[in-house]
Coordinates of C-alpha atoms in Angstrom, one line a residue:
X192 CA -54.0 -42.9 66.3
X193 CA -50.5 -44.2 65.5
X194 CA -51.3 -44.3 61.8
X195 CA -52.7 -40.7 62.0
X196 CA -49.6 -39.5 63.7
X197 CA -47.5 -41.2 61.1
X198 CA -49.5 -39.5 58.4
X199 CA -49.2 -36.1 60.0
X200 CA -45.4 -36.6 60.5
X201 CA -45.1 -37.5 56.8
X202 CA -47.1 -34.5 55.8
X203 CA -44.9 -32.1 57.8
X204 CA -41.6 -33.6 56.7
X205 CA -39.3 -30.9 55.1
X206 CA -38.9 -30.8 51.4
X207 CA -35.5 -31.5 49.8
X208 CA -33.3 -28.3 49.7
X209 CA -32.3 -26.7 46.4
X210 CA -28.7 -26.1 45.5
X211 CA -28.8 -22.4 46.3
X212 CA -30.3 -23.1 49.8
X213 CA -27.6 -25.6 50.4
X214 CA -24.9 -23.1 49.5
X215 CA -26.5 -20.4 51.7
X216 CA -26.7 -22.9 54.6
X217 CA -23.1 -23.8 54.2
X218 CA -22.1 -20.2 54.3
X219 CA -24.1 -19.6 57.6
X220 CA -22.5 -22.7 59.2
X221 CA -19.1 -21.4 58.3
X222 CA -19.9 -18.0 59.9
X223 CA -21.1 -19.7 63.1
X224 CA -17.9 -21.8 63.2
X225 CA -15.8 -18.7 62.9
X226 CA -17.8 -17.1 65.7
X227 CA -17.3 -20.1 68.0
X228 CA -13.5 -20.1 67.3
X229 CA -13.3 -16.4 68.2
X230 CA -15.2 -17.1 71.5
X231 CA -12.9 -20.0 72.3
X232 CA -9.8 -17.8 71.7
X233 CA -11.2 -15.1 74.1
X234 CA -11.9 -17.8 76.8
X235 CA -8.4 -19.1 76.5
X236 CA -6.8 -15.7 76.9
X237 CA -9.0 -15.1 80.0
X238 CA -8.0 -18.5 81.4
X239 CA -4.3 -17.5 81.1
X240 CA -4.8 -14.2 82.8
X241 CA -6.7 -15.9 85.8
X242 CA -4.3 -18.8 86.4
X243 CA -1.1 -17.3 85.3
X244 CA 0.0 -20.1 83.0
X245 CA -0.9 -20.9 79.4
X246 CA -4.0 -23.0 78.8
X247 CA -3.5 -26.4 77.2
X248 CA -3.4 -26.2 73.5
X249 CA -6.0 -28.6 72.0
X250 CA -4.8 -30.8 69.2
X251 CA -5.4 -29.2 65.8
X252 CA -8.4 -30.5 64.0
X253 CA -8.1 -31.2 60.3
X254 CA -9.4 -28.2 58.3
X255 CA -12.9 -28.7 57.1
X256 CA -13.3 -28.3 53.4
X257 CA -14.8 -24.9 52.5
X258 CA -17.5 -24.9 50.0
X259 CA -18.9 -22.0 48.1
X260 CA -21.5 -21.3 45.5
X261 CA -19.0 -22.0 42.7
X262 CA -18.4 -25.5 44.0
X263 CA -22.0 -26.3 44.5
X264 CA -23.3 -24.7 41.2
X265 CA -20.9 -26.5 38.9
X266 CA -23.6 -27.5 36.4
X267 CA -27.0 -26.2 35.4
X268 CA -29.9 -28.2 34.0
X269 CA -31.8 -26.5 31.2
X270 CA -34.7 -28.7 30.2
X271 CA -33.2 -32.0 29.4
X272 CA -29.6 -30.6 28.9
X273 CA -27.0 -30.3 31.6
X274 CA -24.3 -27.7 30.8
X275 CA -21.5 -26.1 32.9
X276 CA -22.6 -23.1 34.9
X277 CA -19.7 -21.0 33.5
X278 CA -20.7 -21.8 29.9
X279 CA -24.3 -21.0 30.7
X280 CA -23.5 -17.6 32.2
X281 CA -21.1 -16.7 29.4
X282 CA -23.7 -17.5 26.8
X283 CA -26.3 -15.5 28.8
X284 CA -23.9 -12.5 29.0
X285 CA -23.3 -12.5 25.2
X286 CA -27.0 -12.9 24.4
X287 CA -27.8 -10.0 26.8
X288 CA -25.2 -7.7 25.3
X289 CA -26.4 -8.5 21.8
X290 CA -29.9 -7.8 22.9
X291 CA -28.9 -4.4 24.4
X292 CA -27.1 -3.5 21.1
X293 CA -30.2 -4.5 19.2
X294 CA -32.4 -2.3 21.4
X295 CA -30.1 0.7 21.1
X296 CA -30.2 0.4 17.2
X297 CA -34.0 0.4 17.0
X298 CA -34.3 4.1 16.0
X299 CA -32.1 3.4 12.9
X300 CA -34.3 0.7 11.5
X301 CA -36.1 1.6 8.3
X302 CA -39.5 1.0 9.9
X303 CA -38.7 3.3 12.9
X304 CA -36.3 5.8 11.4
X305 CA -38.9 8.2 10.0
X306 CA -40.9 8.2 13.2
X307 CA -37.9 8.6 15.5
X308 CA -36.0 11.1 13.4
X309 CA -37.1 14.2 15.3
X310 CA -37.4 12.4 18.7
X311 CA -34.0 10.8 19.1
X312 CA -33.1 13.0 22.0
X313 CA -36.0 11.6 23.9
X314 CA -35.8 8.0 22.7
X315 CA -32.1 7.3 23.3
X316 CA -32.2 8.1 27.1
X317 CA -35.2 5.8 27.4
X318 CA -33.4 2.9 25.6
X319 CA -30.3 3.4 27.6
X320 CA -32.3 3.1 30.8
X321 CA -33.8 -0.2 29.5
X322 CA -30.4 -1.5 28.7
X323 CA -29.1 -0.7 32.2
X324 CA -32.0 -2.4 33.8
X325 CA -31.4 -5.5 31.7
X326 CA -27.7 -5.4 32.6
X327 CA -28.4 -5.0 36.3
X328 CA -30.9 -7.9 36.4
X329 CA -28.4 -10.1 34.5
X330 CA -25.6 -9.4 36.9
X331 CA -27.9 -10.0 39.9
X332 CA -29.0 -13.4 38.6
X333 CA -25.4 -14.7 38.0
X334 CA -23.2 -16.4 40.5
X335 CA -19.9 -16.8 38.6
X336 CA -19.9 -13.6 36.5
X337 CA -19.8 -10.2 38.1
X338 CA -19.3 -6.6 37.0
X339 CA -15.5 -6.8 37.5
X340 CA -15.4 -9.8 35.0
X341 CA -17.3 -7.8 32.4
X342 CA -15.2 -4.7 32.9
X343 CA -11.8 -6.5 32.5
X344 CA -13.2 -8.4 29.5
X345 CA -14.1 -5.1 27.9
X346 CA -10.6 -3.8 28.6
X347 CA -9.0 -6.9 27.1
X348 CA -11.1 -6.6 23.9
X349 CA -10.3 -2.9 23.6
X350 CA -6.6 -3.8 24.0
X351 CA -6.7 -6.4 21.3
X352 CA -8.5 -3.9 19.0
X353 CA -5.9 -1.2 19.6
X354 CA -3.1 -3.7 18.9
X355 CA -4.7 -4.8 15.6
X356 CA -5.4 -1.2 14.5
X357 CA -1.7 -0.3 15.3
X358 CA -0.4 -3.2 13.2
X359 CA -2.8 -2.3 10.4
X360 CA -1.8 1.3 10.4
X361 CA 1.9 0.4 10.4
X362 CA 1.5 -1.9 7.4
X363 CA -0.6 0.7 5.5
X364 CA 2.0 3.4 6.3
X365 CA 4.7 1.2 4.9
X366 CA 2.7 0.5 1.7
X367 CA 1.9 4.2 1.3
X368 CA 5.6 5.1 1.8
X369 CA 6.7 2.6 -0.8
X370 CA 4.0 3.9 -3.2
X371 CA 5.1 7.5 -2.7
X372 CA 8.8 6.6 -3.2
X373 CA 8.0 4.7 -6.4
X374 CA 5.7 7.5 -7.7
X375 CA 8.4 10.2 -7.2
X376 CA 11.4 8.0 -8.0
X377 CA 12.2 10.1 -11.0
X378 CA 12.4 13.3 -9.0
X379 CA 14.3 11.7 -6.2
X380 CA 16.9 10.2 -8.6
X381 CA 17.1 13.5 -10.5
X382 CA 17.9 15.2 -7.2
X383 CA 20.6 12.6 -6.6
X384 CA 22.1 13.3 -10.0
X385 CA 20.7 10.3 -12.0
X386 CA 19.4 11.4 -15.4
X387 CA 17.2 8.4 -16.2
X388 CA 15.4 6.3 -13.6
X389 CA 14.8 3.6 -16.2
X390 CA 18.5 2.8 -16.3
X391 CA 18.1 1.5 -12.7
X392 CA 14.6 0.1 -12.4
X393 CA 13.6 -0.8 -15.9
X394 CA 10.0 -1.7 -16.7
X395 CA 7.9 -4.9 -17.3
X396 CA 9.3 -5.5 -20.8
X397 CA 12.9 -5.4 -19.6
X398 CA 12.2 -8.0 -16.8
X399 CA 10.1 -10.2 -19.1
X400 CA 12.9 -10.3 -21.7
X401 CA 15.8 -10.7 -19.2
X402 CA 17.0 -7.2 -20.1
X403 CA 17.6 -8.3 -23.7
X404 CA 18.4 -5.6 -26.3
X405 CA 16.8 -7.6 -29.2
X406 CA 13.7 -5.5 -29.2
X407 CA 15.7 -2.3 -29.9
X408 CA 17.0 -1.1 -33.2
X409 CA 19.3 1.8 -33.9
X410 CA 17.7 5.0 -35.2
X411 CA 19.4 8.1 -36.5
X412 CA 17.9 11.5 -35.9
X413 CA 18.9 14.2 -38.4
X414 CA 18.7 17.9 -37.3
X415 CA 18.3 20.3 -40.2
X416 CA 17.7 23.7 -38.5
X417 CA 15.9 25.5 -35.8
X418 CA 14.1 28.9 -36.2
X419 CA 12.3 31.4 -34.1
X420 CA 14.3 30.9 -31.0
X421 CA 13.9 33.4 -28.1
X422 CA 17.1 35.0 -26.7
X423 CA 18.5 33.3 -23.7
X424 CA 20.5 36.4 -22.9
X425 CA 19.8 40.0 -23.8
X426 CA 23.5 40.9 -24.1
X427 CA 24.7 38.2 -26.6
X428 CA 23.5 35.8 -29.2
X429 CA 22.5 32.3 -28.5
X430 CA 25.3 29.6 -28.5
X431 CA 22.9 26.9 -29.7
X432 CA 23.1 23.1 -29.4
X433 CA 20.4 20.4 -29.2
X434 CA 20.1 17.6 -26.7
X435 CA 18.2 14.4 -27.2
X436 CA 17.0 12.0 -24.5
X437 CA 15.0 8.8 -25.0
X438 CA 14.5 5.9 -22.6
X439 CA 17.7 4.1 -21.6
X440 CA 19.9 6.1 -24.0
X441 CA 22.4 8.6 -22.6
X442 CA 21.9 12.2 -23.4
X443 CA 23.1 12.8 -27.0
X444 CA 24.1 16.3 -28.0
X445 CA 25.0 18.1 -31.2
X446 CA 28.0 20.4 -31.4
X447 CA 27.7 23.9 -30.1
X448 CA 27.0 26.5 -32.8
X449 CA 28.6 29.7 -31.5
X450 CA 26.5 32.9 -32.1
X451 CA 23.8 30.8 -33.7
X452 CA 21.2 33.5 -32.7
X453 CA 17.5 33.0 -33.3
X454 CA 18.0 30.9 -36.5
X455 CA 20.6 28.1 -36.6
X456 CA 21.4 25.4 -39.2
X457 CA 22.6 22.1 -37.7
X458 CA 22.8 19.5 -40.5
X459 CA 23.9 17.0 -37.9
X460 CA 22.7 13.6 -36.6
X461 CA 22.7 11.5 -33.5
X462 CA 21.9 7.8 -33.0
X463 CA 19.7 6.3 -30.4
X464 CA 18.4 2.8 -29.5
X465 CA 14.7 2.8 -30.2
X466 CA 11.9 0.4 -29.1
X467 CA 9.0 0.9 -31.5
X468 CA 6.6 -0.8 -29.2
X469 CA 7.3 1.3 -26.1
X470 CA 4.1 3.4 -25.8
X471 CA 5.1 5.1 -22.5
X472 CA 8.4 6.7 -23.3
X473 CA 8.8 10.0 -25.2
X474 CA 11.6 11.5 -27.2
X475 CA 12.6 14.8 -25.5
X476 CA 14.5 17.3 -27.6
X477 CA 15.9 20.4 -25.9
X478 CA 17.5 23.4 -27.5
X479 CA 20.0 25.0 -25.1
X480 CA 22.3 27.9 -24.8
X481 CA 25.9 27.2 -23.8
X482 CA 27.2 29.6 -21.1
X483 CA 28.2 29.6 -17.5
X484 CA 24.9 27.9 -16.8
X485 CA 23.5 25.9 -19.7
X486 CA 20.1 27.4 -20.1
X487 CA 17.2 25.8 -21.8
X488 CA 15.8 27.9 -24.6
X489 CA 12.9 25.6 -25.8
X490 CA 11.9 22.0 -25.9
X491 CA 9.5 19.5 -27.5
X492 CA 8.4 16.0 -26.5
X493 CA 7.5 13.5 -29.3
X494 CA 5.6 10.3 -28.4
X495 CA 7.2 7.0 -29.6
X496 CA 4.2 6.3 -31.7
X497 CA 4.7 9.4 -33.7
X498 CA 8.4 8.6 -34.1
X499 CA 7.5 5.1 -35.4
X500 CA 5.2 6.6 -38.0
X501 CA 7.8 9.0 -39.2
X502 CA 10.6 6.4 -39.6
X503 CA 11.4 6.0 -43.3
X504 CA 10.5 2.8 -45.0
X505 CA 13.2 0.1 -45.3
X506 CA 13.1 0.2 -49.1
X507 CA 14.5 3.8 -49.1
X508 CA 17.3 3.1 -46.7
X509 CA 19.8 2.3 -49.4
X510 CA 19.1 5.6 -51.1
X511 CA 19.3 7.6 -47.9
X512 CA 22.5 6.1 -46.7
X513 CA 24.3 6.0 -50.0
X514 CA 27.3 8.3 -50.4
X515 CA 26.0 9.8 -53.6
X516 CA 22.7 10.9 -52.0
X517 CA 24.6 12.5 -49.1
X518 CA 27.0 14.4 -51.3
X519 CA 24.3 16.1 -53.4
X520 CA 21.8 18.6 -51.9
X521 CA 18.8 16.3 -52.0
X522 CA 19.5 14.7 -48.7
X523 CA 19.2 17.9 -46.7
X524 CA 16.2 19.2 -48.8
X525 CA 13.7 20.8 -46.3
X526 CA 10.9 18.9 -48.0
X527 CA 12.4 15.6 -46.5
X528 CA 12.1 17.0 -42.9
X529 CA 9.2 17.6 -40.6
X530 CA 8.9 20.8 -38.5
X531 CA 7.9 20.5 -34.8
X532 CA 6.6 23.4 -32.8
X533 CA 8.6 23.9 -29.6
X534 CA 7.7 25.4 -26.3
X535 CA 7.7 28.3 -25.6
X536 CA 8.6 29.3 -29.1
X537 CA 10.6 28.1 -32.2
X538 CA 10.5 25.3 -34.8
X539 CA 12.8 22.4 -35.2
X540 CA 13.2 20.4 -38.5
X541 CA 13.8 16.7 -37.9
X542 CA 14.1 13.4 -39.8
X543 CA 14.0 9.9 -38.4
X544 CA 15.8 7.1 -40.2
X545 CA 16.4 3.6 -39.0
X546 CA 20.1 2.5 -39.2
X547 CA 20.7 -0.2 -41.8
X548 CA 22.2 -3.4 -40.4
X549 CA 22.5 -7.0 -41.3
X550 CA 19.6 -9.2 -40.3
X551 CA 19.9 -12.8 -39.2
X552 CA 17.4 -15.2 -37.7
X553 CA 17.4 -15.5 -33.9
X554 CA 15.9 -18.2 -31.7
X555 CA 13.5 -17.7 -28.8
X556 CA 16.3 -18.2 -26.2
X557 CA 18.5 -15.6 -27.9
X558 CA 15.7 -13.1 -27.9
X559 CA 14.8 -13.6 -24.2
X560 CA 18.3 -14.2 -22.9
X561 CA 20.4 -12.2 -25.3
X562 CA 22.1 -10.5 -22.4
X563 CA 23.9 -13.8 -21.6
X564 CA 25.5 -14.0 -25.0
X565 CA 28.0 -11.8 -26.7
X566 CA 27.4 -10.0 -29.9
X567 CA 28.8 -11.2 -33.2
X568 CA 30.9 -9.0 -35.4
X569 CA 28.3 -9.0 -38.2
X570 CA 25.8 -7.3 -35.8
X571 CA 27.8 -4.2 -35.6
X572 CA 26.0 -1.3 -37.1
X573 CA 27.3 -0.2 -40.5
X574 CA 26.7 3.6 -40.7
X575 CA 28.4 6.6 -42.0
X576 CA 30.0 8.9 -39.5
X577 CA 28.8 12.5 -39.0
X578 CA 32.2 13.8 -39.7
X579 CA 32.1 12.3 -43.2
X580 CA 28.6 13.7 -43.8
X581 CA 29.7 17.2 -42.7
X582 CA 32.8 16.9 -44.9
X583 CA 30.6 15.9 -47.9
X584 CA 28.2 18.8 -47.3
X585 CA 30.7 21.6 -46.8
X586 CA 33.3 22.8 -49.2

């Protein structure tokens, strides 16, 4: 009988409690303890009222350590692995959110898009309900992560995204502002009174050669005549002069021909620095009328490639620049000039001649860093002046 009783006692012995049951039992004990303390305080107050003197204060007992589910559930065993409970719940939350996003994107998959194209208004509410059920079940099964944690995490992520977008938009705005300023730099400088923006900023060739002038050579432009000009003023004839602008050169002008009218003979020349390999610049020639406001009559733009082709060969320079050739009429023969159509009307006869100068061998450093060295006297251009040419042409 004794052995049977022992066997029955062993069969009715309680099973070991799980961690969750232990946590719940601890919470119930704490609640009972608080109820007993409240009853004791009520009895003490009643004792003071009956006897008229305070009841003896019991010695304070040391506070018992309070345990909750977070202290009990510090780790979780998954199979043969033991990981922290917080890490497990964070991983489960991320996996659930990704699964919810995957479920919500099902109608856009190629295998479902054609079938769900006309039924999206019915499918999306159903998918949203499924996502909500998954989210509620997940929150109910977690002990350390709750809805408040998820909400404030979403707010923090949204705040970080807004800060990143603000920084990105600020940087993009600064880049766009710089691009617009660089794109319209010519107009901005023209508004400020600067004729040529290249004089300030330059281009890649200038920076690559340390702003050396070795790649330039002097070129002389001869103006023979202009014909077919419209009238700038109905009350008087045109007071004609021509203006030339190329690259870094200052604006070069001919003298004013008073009452030149619609047809004017110049027989003058101006000199400009010319880079034959500059494919972006254009030679701009403007015929103007001098008055209270210098009015533009017509203009023409000639690419530098065309100017390079029209430059006379070096073998004929001696003949062109010789005094005998200038004194006879062959130099200003119209057959030696090229007519350019101007806008809105008119023709301008021009001739491009490189200025003869002494040549000497230069080193690489002089070519790239010529701005650091002074010019020699033998590099000064040897040309005839316009006044001597005009004196030779006119009686």
